[in-house]
Tab-separated table of C-alpha atoms in Angstrom:
chain	number	residue	atom	x	y	z
A	1	MET	CA	0.000	0.000	0.000
A	2	SER	CA	1.494	3.309	-1.071
A	3	VAL	CA	1.252	6.510	0.919
A	4	TRP	CA	0.934	8.439	-2.322
A	5	ASN	CA	-2.693	9.027	-3.333
A	6	GLN	CA	-3.599	6.962	-6.447
A	7	GLU	CA	-6.127	9.597	-7.527
A	8	ASN	CA	-3.219	11.928	-8.325
A	9	ILE	CA	-1.888	9.233	-10.667
A	10	VAL	CA	-5.239	9.079	-12.448
A	11	ASP	CA	-5.398	12.902	-12.770
A	12	VAL	CA	-1.917	13.059	-14.306
A	13	ALA	CA	-2.711	10.161	-16.661
A	14	GLU	CA	-5.885	11.917	-17.863
A	15	SER	CA	-3.922	15.164	-18.401
A	16	VAL	CA	-1.593	13.384	-20.848
A	17	GLY	CA	-4.419	11.588	-22.711
A	18	ILE	CA	-4.613	8.204	-20.948
A	19	ALA	CA	-8.282	7.583	-20.299
A	20	SER	CA	-8.108	4.551	-17.989
A	21	LEU	CA	-5.547	2.785	-15.828
A	22	SER	CA	-5.914	-0.510	-14.050
A	23	LYS	CA	-5.693	-0.683	-10.272
A	24	ASP	CA	-2.386	-2.575	-10.406
A	25	VAL	CA	-0.775	0.027	-12.645
A	26	GLN	CA	-2.024	2.834	-10.394
A	27	GLU	CA	-0.588	1.123	-7.318
A	28	HIS	CA	2.816	0.427	-8.953
A	29	LEU	CA	3.069	3.990	-10.261
A	30	ALA	CA	2.139	5.414	-6.835
A	31	ARG	CA	4.882	3.330	-5.188
A	32	ASP	CA	7.410	4.434	-7.814
A	33	VAL	CA	6.503	8.111	-7.316
A	34	GLU	CA	6.832	7.696	-3.551
A	35	TYR	CA	10.296	6.118	-3.984
A	36	ARG	CA	11.458	8.839	-6.388
A	37	ILE	CA	10.280	11.645	-4.112
A	38	SER	CA	11.957	10.091	-1.073
A	39	GLN	CA	15.175	9.704	-3.086
A	40	VAL	CA	15.108	13.377	-4.063
A	41	LEU	CA	14.441	14.432	-0.469
A	42	GLU	CA	17.306	12.320	0.872
A	43	GLU	CA	19.761	13.933	-1.567
A	44	ALA	CA	18.360	17.399	-0.824
A	45	LEU	CA	18.837	16.826	2.908
A	46	LYS	CA	22.461	15.934	2.243
A	47	PHE	CA	22.989	19.279	0.506
A	48	MET	CA	21.285	21.011	3.440
A	49	ARG	CA	23.562	19.334	6.002
A	50	HIS	CA	26.706	20.079	3.973
A	51	GLY	CA	25.572	23.698	3.857
A	52	LYS	CA	25.512	23.755	7.696
A	53	ARG	CA	21.806	24.592	7.658
A	54	THR	CA	18.698	23.247	9.359
A	55	THR	CA	16.189	24.614	6.799
A	56	LEU	CA	15.664	22.927	3.446
A	57	HIS	CA	15.832	25.383	0.535
A	58	THR	CA	14.583	25.092	-3.011
A	59	GLN	CA	18.218	25.196	-4.170
A	60	ASP	CA	18.821	21.942	-2.275
A	61	VAL	CA	16.008	20.238	-4.184
A	62	SER	CA	17.308	21.575	-7.507
A	63	GLN	CA	20.820	20.318	-6.752
A	64	ALA	CA	19.392	16.911	-5.803
A	65	LEU	CA	17.487	16.721	-9.106
A	66	ARG	CA	20.661	17.572	-11.053
A	67	LEU	CA	22.552	14.907	-9.123
A	68	LEU	CA	19.903	12.307	-10.063
A	69	ASP	CA	20.113	13.390	-13.728
A	70	VAL	CA	16.567	14.815	-13.666
A	71	GLU	CA	15.710	18.130	-15.241
A	72	PRO	CA	15.472	20.618	-12.380
A	73	LEU	CA	12.490	22.806	-11.633
A	74	TYR	CA	12.492	26.359	-12.921
A	75	GLY	CA	10.959	29.463	-11.418
A	76	TYR	CA	11.574	28.757	-7.734
A	77	GLU	CA	15.080	30.183	-7.295
A	78	SER	CA	13.837	33.608	-6.221
A	79	THR	CA	14.711	34.804	-2.743
A	80	ARG	CA	11.339	36.541	-2.460
A	81	PRO	CA	8.713	34.659	-0.427
A	82	LEU	CA	6.112	32.811	-2.488
A	83	ARG	CA	2.496	33.934	-2.289
A	84	PHE	CA	0.012	31.075	-2.135
A	85	GLY	CA	-3.604	31.326	-3.104
A	86	GLU	CA	-6.452	29.052	-2.000
A	87	ALA	CA	-9.121	27.544	-4.232
A	88	SER	CA	-11.934	25.269	-3.201
A	89	ILE	CA	-12.687	22.232	-5.349
A	90	GLY	CA	-15.384	20.883	-3.096
A	91	PRO	CA	-16.616	20.879	0.464
A	92	GLY	CA	-13.642	20.524	2.818
A	93	GLN	CA	-11.154	20.145	-0.054
A	94	PRO	CA	-9.062	23.357	-0.335
A	95	LEU	CA	-6.408	23.586	-3.060
A	96	PHE	CA	-3.375	25.839	-2.627
A	97	TYR	CA	-1.466	27.233	-5.571
A	98	VAL	CA	1.266	29.757	-6.227
A	99	GLU	CA	-0.104	33.039	-7.476
A	100	ASP	CA	1.580	34.204	-10.656
A	101	GLU	CA	2.309	37.902	-10.846
A	102	GLU	CA	0.620	39.576	-13.792
A	103	MET	CA	3.050	41.600	-15.875
A	104	ASP	CA	2.010	44.557	-18.020
A	105	PHE	CA	4.053	44.162	-21.218
A	106	GLU	CA	3.537	47.809	-22.195
A	107	LYS	CA	5.071	49.042	-18.928
A	108	LEU	CA	7.813	46.433	-19.169
A	109	ILE	CA	8.744	47.494	-22.706
A	110	ASN	CA	8.680	51.218	-21.971
A	111	ALA	CA	10.634	50.906	-18.723
A	112	PRO	CA	14.198	52.328	-18.883
A	113	LEU	CA	16.940	49.813	-19.263
A	114	PRO	CA	19.146	49.161	-16.209
A	115	LYS	CA	22.726	50.376	-16.180
A	116	VAL	CA	25.202	48.099	-17.840
A	117	PRO	CA	27.336	46.505	-15.080
A	118	ARG	CA	31.039	47.141	-15.161
A	119	GLU	CA	33.254	44.303	-16.212
A	120	MET	CA	35.121	42.556	-13.438
A	121	SER	CA	38.810	43.449	-13.456
A	122	PHE	CA	41.849	43.305	-11.214
A	123	THR	CA	44.521	45.948	-10.781
A	124	ALA	CA	47.799	45.849	-8.864
A	125	HIS	CA	49.402	48.724	-6.974
A	126	TRP	CA	52.369	49.224	-4.689
A	127	LEU	CA	51.487	49.236	-1.020
A	128	ALA	CA	55.005	50.368	-0.133
A	129	VAL	CA	58.286	50.817	-1.976
A	130	GLU	CA	61.349	50.274	0.239
A	131	GLY	CA	59.293	51.084	3.314
A	132	VAL	CA	57.750	54.289	1.829
A	133	GLN	CA	54.040	54.300	0.978
A	134	PRO	CA	53.350	55.983	-2.410
A	135	SER	CA	50.620	58.619	-2.545
A	136	ILE	CA	48.098	56.940	-4.835
A	137	PRO	CA	44.286	56.694	-4.495
A	138	GLN	CA	44.435	53.018	-3.497
A	139	ASN	CA	46.531	53.744	-0.373
A	140	PRO	CA	45.225	55.596	2.706
A	141	SER	CA	46.003	59.289	2.694
A	142	THR	CA	48.150	61.102	5.227
A	143	ALA	CA	45.052	62.587	6.852
A	144	ASP	CA	43.581	59.113	7.382
A	145	GLN	CA	46.829	57.906	8.959
A	146	ARG	CA	46.971	60.877	11.305
A	147	SER	CA	43.385	60.353	12.375
A	148	GLN	CA	44.216	56.732	13.175
A	149	GLU	CA	47.273	57.787	15.179
A	150	LEU	CA	45.139	60.133	17.287
A	151	LEU	CA	42.820	57.318	18.319
A	152	PRO	CA	43.624	55.744	21.709
A	153	LYS	CA	45.264	52.339	21.527
A	154	GLY	CA	45.677	49.427	23.901
A	155	GLY	CA	43.412	48.141	26.619
A	156	ALA	CA	42.310	51.649	27.700
A	157	ALA	CA	41.012	52.592	24.234
A	158	SER	CA	37.397	51.578	24.911
A	159	GLN	CA	37.411	53.295	28.290
A	160	THR	CA	38.802	56.482	26.751
A	161	LEU	CA	36.164	56.499	24.029
A	162	ALA	CA	33.461	55.899	26.612
A	163	ALA	CA	34.745	58.800	28.719
A	164	LEU	CA	34.802	61.111	25.685
A	165	SER	CA	31.203	60.199	24.893
A	166	GLY	CA	30.122	61.205	28.393
A	167	ALA	CA	29.506	57.745	29.796
A	168	GLU	CA	30.757	57.231	33.322
A	169	GLY	CA	31.353	54.063	35.246
A	170	VAL	CA	31.596	51.915	32.129
A	171	ASN	CA	33.117	48.486	32.773
A	172	VAL	CA	34.942	47.153	29.719
A	173	LYS	CA	35.547	43.426	29.527
A	174	PRO	CA	38.599	42.159	27.620
A	175	LEU	CA	37.909	40.495	24.270
A	176	ILE	CA	40.067	37.485	25.146
A	177	LYS	CA	39.787	35.882	28.529
A	178	HIS	CA	42.997	34.202	29.648
A	179	VAL	CA	42.275	32.193	32.761
A	180	LEU	CA	45.156	31.460	35.115
A	181	SER	CA	44.805	29.134	38.022
A	182	ARG	CA	45.227	30.515	41.504
A	183	GLU	CA	48.465	28.563	41.859
A	184	LEU	CA	49.987	30.136	38.733
A	185	GLN	CA	48.935	33.611	39.837
A	186	LEU	CA	50.571	33.088	43.218
A	187	TYR	CA	53.692	31.657	41.549
A	188	PHE	CA	53.976	34.702	39.271
A	189	GLU	CA	53.625	37.114	42.196
A	190	ARG	CA	56.239	35.288	44.268
A	191	ILE	CA	58.725	35.206	41.372
A	192	CYS	CA	58.286	38.930	40.702
A	193	ASP	CA	58.654	39.765	44.392
A	194	ALA	CA	61.819	37.673	44.621
A	195	MET	CA	63.386	39.332	41.560
A	196	LEU	CA	62.720	42.888	42.748
A	197	SER	CA	63.217	42.546	46.494
A	198	PRO	CA	65.787	45.174	47.623
A	199	LYS	CA	66.643	43.405	50.885
A	200	PRO	CA	70.191	42.027	51.158
A	201	SER	CA	68.818	38.797	52.600
A	202	SER	CA	66.774	38.185	49.440
A	203	ASP	CA	69.717	36.836	47.401
A	204	GLU	CA	68.947	33.276	48.429
A	205	TYR	CA	65.251	33.872	47.739
A	206	ARG	CA	66.120	35.197	44.247
A	207	ALA	CA	68.434	32.259	43.548
A	208	THR	CA	65.645	29.848	44.458
A	209	ALA	CA	63.234	31.666	42.147
A	210	LEU	CA	65.685	31.523	39.246
A	211	ALA	CA	66.351	27.836	39.862
A	212	SER	CA	62.604	27.200	39.687
A	213	LEU	CA	62.330	29.115	36.404
A	214	ARG	CA	65.169	27.052	34.918
A	215	SER	CA	63.567	23.690	35.705
A	216	ASP	CA	59.790	24.044	36.144
A	217	PRO	CA	58.013	22.462	33.128
A	218	GLY	CA	54.528	23.781	33.930
A	219	ILE	CA	54.860	27.538	33.473
A	220	HIS	CA	54.051	27.841	29.743
A	221	GLN	CA	51.010	30.001	30.455
A	222	LEU	CA	53.125	32.513	32.372
A	223	ILE	CA	55.668	33.185	29.591
A	224	PRO	CA	53.821	36.203	28.078
A	225	TYR	CA	53.348	37.644	31.565
A	226	PHE	CA	57.038	37.302	32.388
A	227	VAL	CA	58.004	38.868	29.042
A	228	GLN	CA	55.655	41.802	29.669
A	229	PHE	CA	56.962	42.134	33.225
A	230	VAL	CA	60.557	42.372	31.974
A	231	ALA	CA	59.592	44.899	29.293
A	232	ASP	CA	57.867	47.132	31.864
A	233	LYS	CA	60.750	46.996	34.318
A	234	VAL	CA	63.388	47.714	31.658
A	235	THR	CA	61.369	50.616	30.264
A	236	HIS	CA	60.749	52.338	33.600
A	237	ASN	CA	63.956	51.482	35.489
A	238	LEU	CA	66.828	52.436	33.187
A	239	LYS	CA	68.531	54.187	36.115
A	240	SER	CA	68.502	51.092	38.326
A	241	ILE	CA	71.263	48.590	37.533
A	242	PRO	CA	69.984	45.977	40.057
A	243	THR	CA	66.498	45.990	38.483
A	244	LEU	CA	67.896	45.686	34.961
A	245	THR	CA	70.218	42.864	36.021
A	246	ALA	CA	67.347	41.015	37.709
A	247	SER	CA	65.215	41.397	34.577
A	248	LEU	CA	67.964	39.925	32.394
A	249	SER	CA	68.451	37.100	34.900
A	250	LEU	CA	64.772	36.236	34.568
A	251	ILE	CA	65.084	36.061	30.757
A	252	ALA	CA	68.247	33.947	31.055
A	253	ALA	CA	66.471	31.521	33.389
A	254	LEU	CA	63.591	31.113	30.917
A	255	LEU	CA	66.097	30.468	28.116
A	256	ASP	CA	67.763	27.758	30.192
A	257	ASN	CA	64.479	25.920	30.779
A	258	PRO	CA	64.452	22.981	28.327
A	259	SER	CA	60.671	22.547	28.637
A	260	LEU	CA	59.765	26.021	27.367
A	261	TYR	CA	59.443	27.052	23.711
A	262	LEU	CA	60.181	30.770	23.499
A	263	ALA	CA	60.374	31.205	19.718
A	264	PRO	CA	57.002	33.046	19.472
A	265	TYR	CA	58.135	35.470	22.196
A	266	VAL	CA	61.639	36.256	20.876
A	267	PRO	CA	60.466	39.421	19.030
A	268	ALA	CA	59.126	40.732	22.351
A	269	ILE	CA	62.230	39.694	24.331
A	270	VAL	CA	64.871	41.185	22.005
A	271	PRO	CA	63.921	44.890	22.526
A	272	SER	CA	64.354	44.620	26.299
A	273	VAL	CA	67.746	42.909	25.996
A	274	LEU	CA	68.890	45.342	23.282
A	275	THR	CA	67.964	48.262	25.529
A	276	CYS	CA	70.296	46.911	28.209
A	277	LEU	CA	72.981	46.381	25.561
A	278	VAL	CA	73.025	49.694	23.686
A	279	GLY	CA	71.039	51.984	25.992
A	280	LYS	CA	72.422	55.526	26.064
A	281	SER	CA	72.405	55.982	29.843
A	282	LEU	CA	72.058	52.989	32.149
A	283	GLY	CA	72.271	53.251	35.906
A	284	THR	CA	73.167	56.189	38.144
A	285	PRO	CA	76.938	56.893	38.221
A	286	SER	CA	76.769	58.505	41.662
A	287	ILE	CA	75.212	55.361	43.167
A	288	ASP	CA	76.261	52.441	40.964
A	289	GLY	CA	79.647	53.754	39.825
A	290	ALA	CA	80.800	55.041	36.459
A	291	THR	CA	81.647	51.635	34.960
A	292	THR	CA	79.076	49.313	36.503
A	293	HIS	CA	76.863	49.483	33.423
A	294	PHE	CA	79.588	47.785	31.349
A	295	ALA	CA	79.015	44.548	33.282
A	296	LEU	CA	75.281	44.838	32.538
A	297	ARG	CA	76.071	45.285	28.840
A	298	ASP	CA	78.308	42.183	28.943
A	299	TYR	CA	75.409	40.211	30.393
A	300	ALA	CA	72.997	41.547	27.751
A	301	ALA	CA	75.457	40.671	24.965
A	302	SER	CA	75.694	37.087	26.212
A	303	LEU	CA	71.877	36.852	26.204
A	304	ILE	CA	71.700	38.210	22.648
A	305	SER	CA	74.238	35.597	21.596
A	306	ALA	CA	72.247	32.824	23.310
A	307	LEU	CA	68.988	33.987	21.688
A	308	THR	CA	70.456	34.015	18.195
A	309	ARG	CA	72.143	30.644	18.606
A	310	LYS	CA	68.956	29.006	19.826
A	311	TYR	CA	66.286	30.651	17.658
A	312	ALA	CA	68.051	31.939	14.524
A	313	SER	CA	66.916	28.818	12.666
A	314	SER	CA	63.239	29.604	13.301
A	315	SER	CA	63.604	33.282	12.275
A	316	SER	CA	65.883	34.014	9.324
A	317	THR	CA	65.755	37.776	9.980
A	318	LEU	CA	66.651	37.673	13.677
A	319	LYS	CA	70.435	37.962	13.306
A	320	PRO	CA	70.405	40.567	10.499
A	321	ARG	CA	67.995	42.830	12.402
A	322	ILE	CA	70.023	42.740	15.607
A	323	ALA	CA	73.298	43.215	13.719
A	324	ARG	CA	71.828	46.161	11.817
A	325	SER	CA	70.703	47.792	15.056
A	326	CYS	CA	74.115	47.310	16.709
A	327	LEU	CA	75.956	48.655	13.652
A	328	LYS	CA	73.691	51.713	13.565
A	329	HIS	CA	74.537	52.562	17.197
A	330	PHE	CA	78.246	51.901	16.627
A	331	LEU	CA	78.440	54.297	13.665
A	332	ASP	CA	76.553	57.094	15.467
A	333	SER	CA	79.273	59.353	16.891
A	334	HIS	CA	76.730	61.197	19.050
A	335	LYS	CA	76.014	58.098	21.129
A	336	SER	CA	77.772	57.494	24.434
A	337	PHE	CA	80.804	55.241	24.821
A	338	GLY	CA	78.592	52.828	26.732
A	339	THR	CA	76.374	52.463	23.665
A	340	HIS	CA	79.430	51.975	21.433
A	341	TYR	CA	80.772	49.340	23.818
A	342	GLY	CA	77.500	47.390	23.763
A	343	ALA	CA	77.234	47.625	19.970
A	344	ILE	CA	80.806	46.362	19.423
A	345	LEU	CA	80.329	43.564	21.929
A	346	GLY	CA	77.007	42.584	20.361
A	347	LEU	CA	78.498	42.432	16.870
A	348	THR	CA	81.461	40.407	18.147
A	349	LEU	CA	79.336	37.776	19.878
A	350	LEU	CA	76.602	37.806	17.244
A	351	ALA	CA	78.580	37.109	14.068
A	352	ASP	CA	82.012	36.055	15.419
A	353	ALA	CA	84.975	36.611	13.076
A	354	GLU	CA	82.805	37.213	10.011
A	355	GLY	CA	80.940	40.008	11.760
A	356	VAL	CA	84.185	41.622	12.944
A	357	ARG	CA	85.717	41.449	9.472
A	358	ALA	CA	82.646	42.794	7.654
A	359	LEU	CA	81.173	45.258	10.147
A	360	ILE	CA	83.714	46.420	12.739
A	361	LEU	CA	87.124	46.385	11.037
A	362	PRO	CA	86.190	48.570	8.020
A	363	ASN	CA	84.770	51.283	10.338
A	364	LEU	CA	87.632	51.548	12.865
A	365	LYS	CA	89.438	54.174	10.787
A	366	ALA	CA	86.427	56.507	10.955
A	367	TYR	CA	85.853	55.714	14.640
A	368	ASP	CA	89.445	56.674	15.523
A	369	ALA	CA	88.534	60.378	15.887
A	370	VAL	CA	85.800	59.566	18.434
A	371	LEU	CA	88.217	57.446	20.483
A	372	ALA	CA	90.951	60.085	20.385
A	373	GLU	CA	88.574	62.774	21.581
A	374	GLY	CA	87.318	60.571	24.415
A	375	LEU	CA	90.829	59.703	25.620
A	376	LYS	CA	91.673	63.421	25.884
A	377	ASP	CA	88.649	64.108	28.103
A	378	ASP	CA	89.285	63.162	31.743
A	379	GLY	CA	85.587	62.472	32.304
A	380	LYS	CA	85.349	60.086	29.359
A	381	ARG	CA	88.813	58.516	29.382
A	382	GLU	CA	87.845	55.457	31.430
A	383	ALA	CA	84.817	54.700	29.212
A	384	ALA	CA	86.903	55.228	26.047
A	385	GLU	CA	89.553	52.819	27.310
A	386	THR	CA	86.847	50.235	27.982
A	387	VAL	CA	85.588	50.618	24.413
A	388	LEU	CA	89.171	50.260	23.187
A	389	GLY	CA	89.386	47.016	25.132
A	390	ALA	CA	86.173	45.795	23.421
A	391	ILE	CA	87.750	46.587	20.034
A	392	MET	CA	90.868	44.613	20.950
A	393	ARG	CA	88.631	41.742	22.029
A	394	ALA	CA	86.907	41.828	18.635
A	395	LEU	CA	90.273	41.856	16.851
A	396	GLY	CA	91.338	38.937	19.030
A	397	VAL	CA	88.328	36.943	17.820
A	398	LEU	CA	89.292	37.756	14.232
A	399	ALA	CA	92.959	36.775	14.854
A	400	LYS	CA	91.923	33.512	16.505
A	401	GLU	CA	89.842	32.581	13.463
A	402	SER	CA	92.521	33.504	10.927
A	403	GLY	CA	95.355	31.886	12.891
A	404	GLY	CA	97.795	34.644	11.928
A	405	LEU	CA	98.202	33.303	8.398
A	406	GLY	CA	96.731	36.279	6.572
A	407	VAL	CA	100.065	37.836	5.521
A	408	ALA	CA	102.255	35.220	3.859
A	409	ASN	CA	105.437	37.282	3.643
A	410	GLY	CA	105.369	38.565	7.214
A	411	PHE	CA	104.960	42.243	8.126
A	412	PRO	CA	107.306	45.213	8.781
A	413	GLU	CA	108.360	46.458	12.197
A	414	GLY	CA	108.805	49.759	14.038
A	415	ASP	CA	107.415	52.974	12.579
A	416	VAL	CA	106.577	51.360	9.270
A	417	LEU	CA	104.380	48.811	11.034
A	418	LYS	CA	102.636	51.499	13.074
A	419	GLU	CA	102.057	53.579	9.956
A	420	ARG	CA	100.497	50.650	8.103
A	421	LEU	CA	98.304	49.819	11.071
A	422	SER	CA	97.218	53.464	11.350
A	423	GLU	CA	96.159	53.447	7.728
A	424	ALA	CA	93.999	50.405	8.391
A	425	VAL	CA	92.420	51.055	11.812
A	426	GLY	CA	93.445	54.559	12.936
A	427	ASP	CA	96.143	55.876	15.277
A	428	VAL	CA	94.551	54.976	18.620
A	429	VAL	CA	93.761	51.348	17.765
A	430	ALA	CA	97.098	50.983	15.940
A	431	ALA	CA	99.025	52.114	19.029
A	432	LYS	CA	97.042	49.625	21.159
A	433	VAL	CA	97.739	46.801	18.701
A	434	VAL	CA	101.487	47.573	18.678
A	435	GLU	CA	101.487	47.772	22.482
A	436	ALA	CA	99.782	44.381	22.760
A	437	GLY	CA	102.378	42.831	20.444
A	438	ASP	CA	100.095	39.995	19.347
A	439	THR	CA	101.359	38.946	15.924
A	440	ARG	CA	98.068	37.248	15.088
A	441	ILE	CA	96.098	40.509	15.553
A	442	ILE	CA	98.728	42.425	13.544
A	443	ALA	CA	98.508	39.879	10.751
A	444	ALA	CA	94.689	39.998	10.727
A	445	VAL	CA	94.625	43.827	10.577
A	446	LEU	CA	97.313	44.028	7.900
A	447	ASP	CA	95.553	41.367	5.905
A	448	LYS	CA	92.490	43.651	5.900
A	449	GLY	CA	94.665	46.562	4.849
A	450	VAL	CA	96.268	44.602	2.007
A	451	LEU	CA	92.861	43.393	0.781
């Protein structure tokens, strides 16, 4: 027994000219229609589910008909809702049909034609050329950029906008909720307190905190908080050597932890370490001493070297960016000797002998005037001598790599030697090289001069 009404089969048969059908034919045709309709509905439901929808659309039915190699229905693809009319064919037998809209051909013919759509096309333009944005219509104008710069940024932006609009007492919830357990929050507070405690008895407490950072495998969630903590302390405590040293110690402890993966946070760590390396004025000379900051710069240089050794493979631009920054500070004669010391040390540890040969050695001749002026000033002599020692250390790295085999026929002695060295690296460095008497350094410098 078919669910499909056999009278519908008879009506369709009469509409195509078949006057009579036997009961068996009617029943078989009704069953076949029921099967075909269920098949179409099953395929249409599949299209609906793949479309992540819970409502069956007419497009789903049309796609199902195409899949079953049946000519699809036409006229039901409109997004407008269908209007149904009701007609009565007998008592208690309503018939619903879709009302067809009557079109006036005269109005349709005389109506103005729609605008011809533009052809689809693609154009290319330069967003920036060597870091400079060209002034073309496709790029934002200078006025737009300035208006964006005036807008408040960061977490307080929404609060600032709310205050400007006159709303008071507006509580702004962060877009991203990062939930830390109570234990991790307490751990973070204790670590920060231990690193910044000014009490002399806190050295053991600080050592314990650093030992925990080096070995604890369960502090992944706290890495961004520690990085932000270091950045804040370095930014606001440039006059405090102990605070800067503690901040670098925290970074070094995280680097030593084999369970932590810091590659995503290296771009945020490098600025803080670079600040301690090439900062213009670190510490307070009257409290910390005039040369204490050099030890801090040594520590920062060792951290830069460790960062590049460990994560240069995951970021191909890490070493070049740091080297470019150090070289820029080294070549700026207006920077302090502390900055020059950090830049030379960073280049030496960053690129070893290749960095010294390519970046430091060719610029020593021009730097000679800065060194000579600093050695004549009693207030700057000690810092200039420290920078001179960093240069000799860099030349020592270059000599160790070359092995003193750069000049095959040996080199001259006495005034001739000093004159040749002066032509290569300047008078001050040449005098220091002659005073040291290291034949490997002399050979490395003269090899540069010959080349």
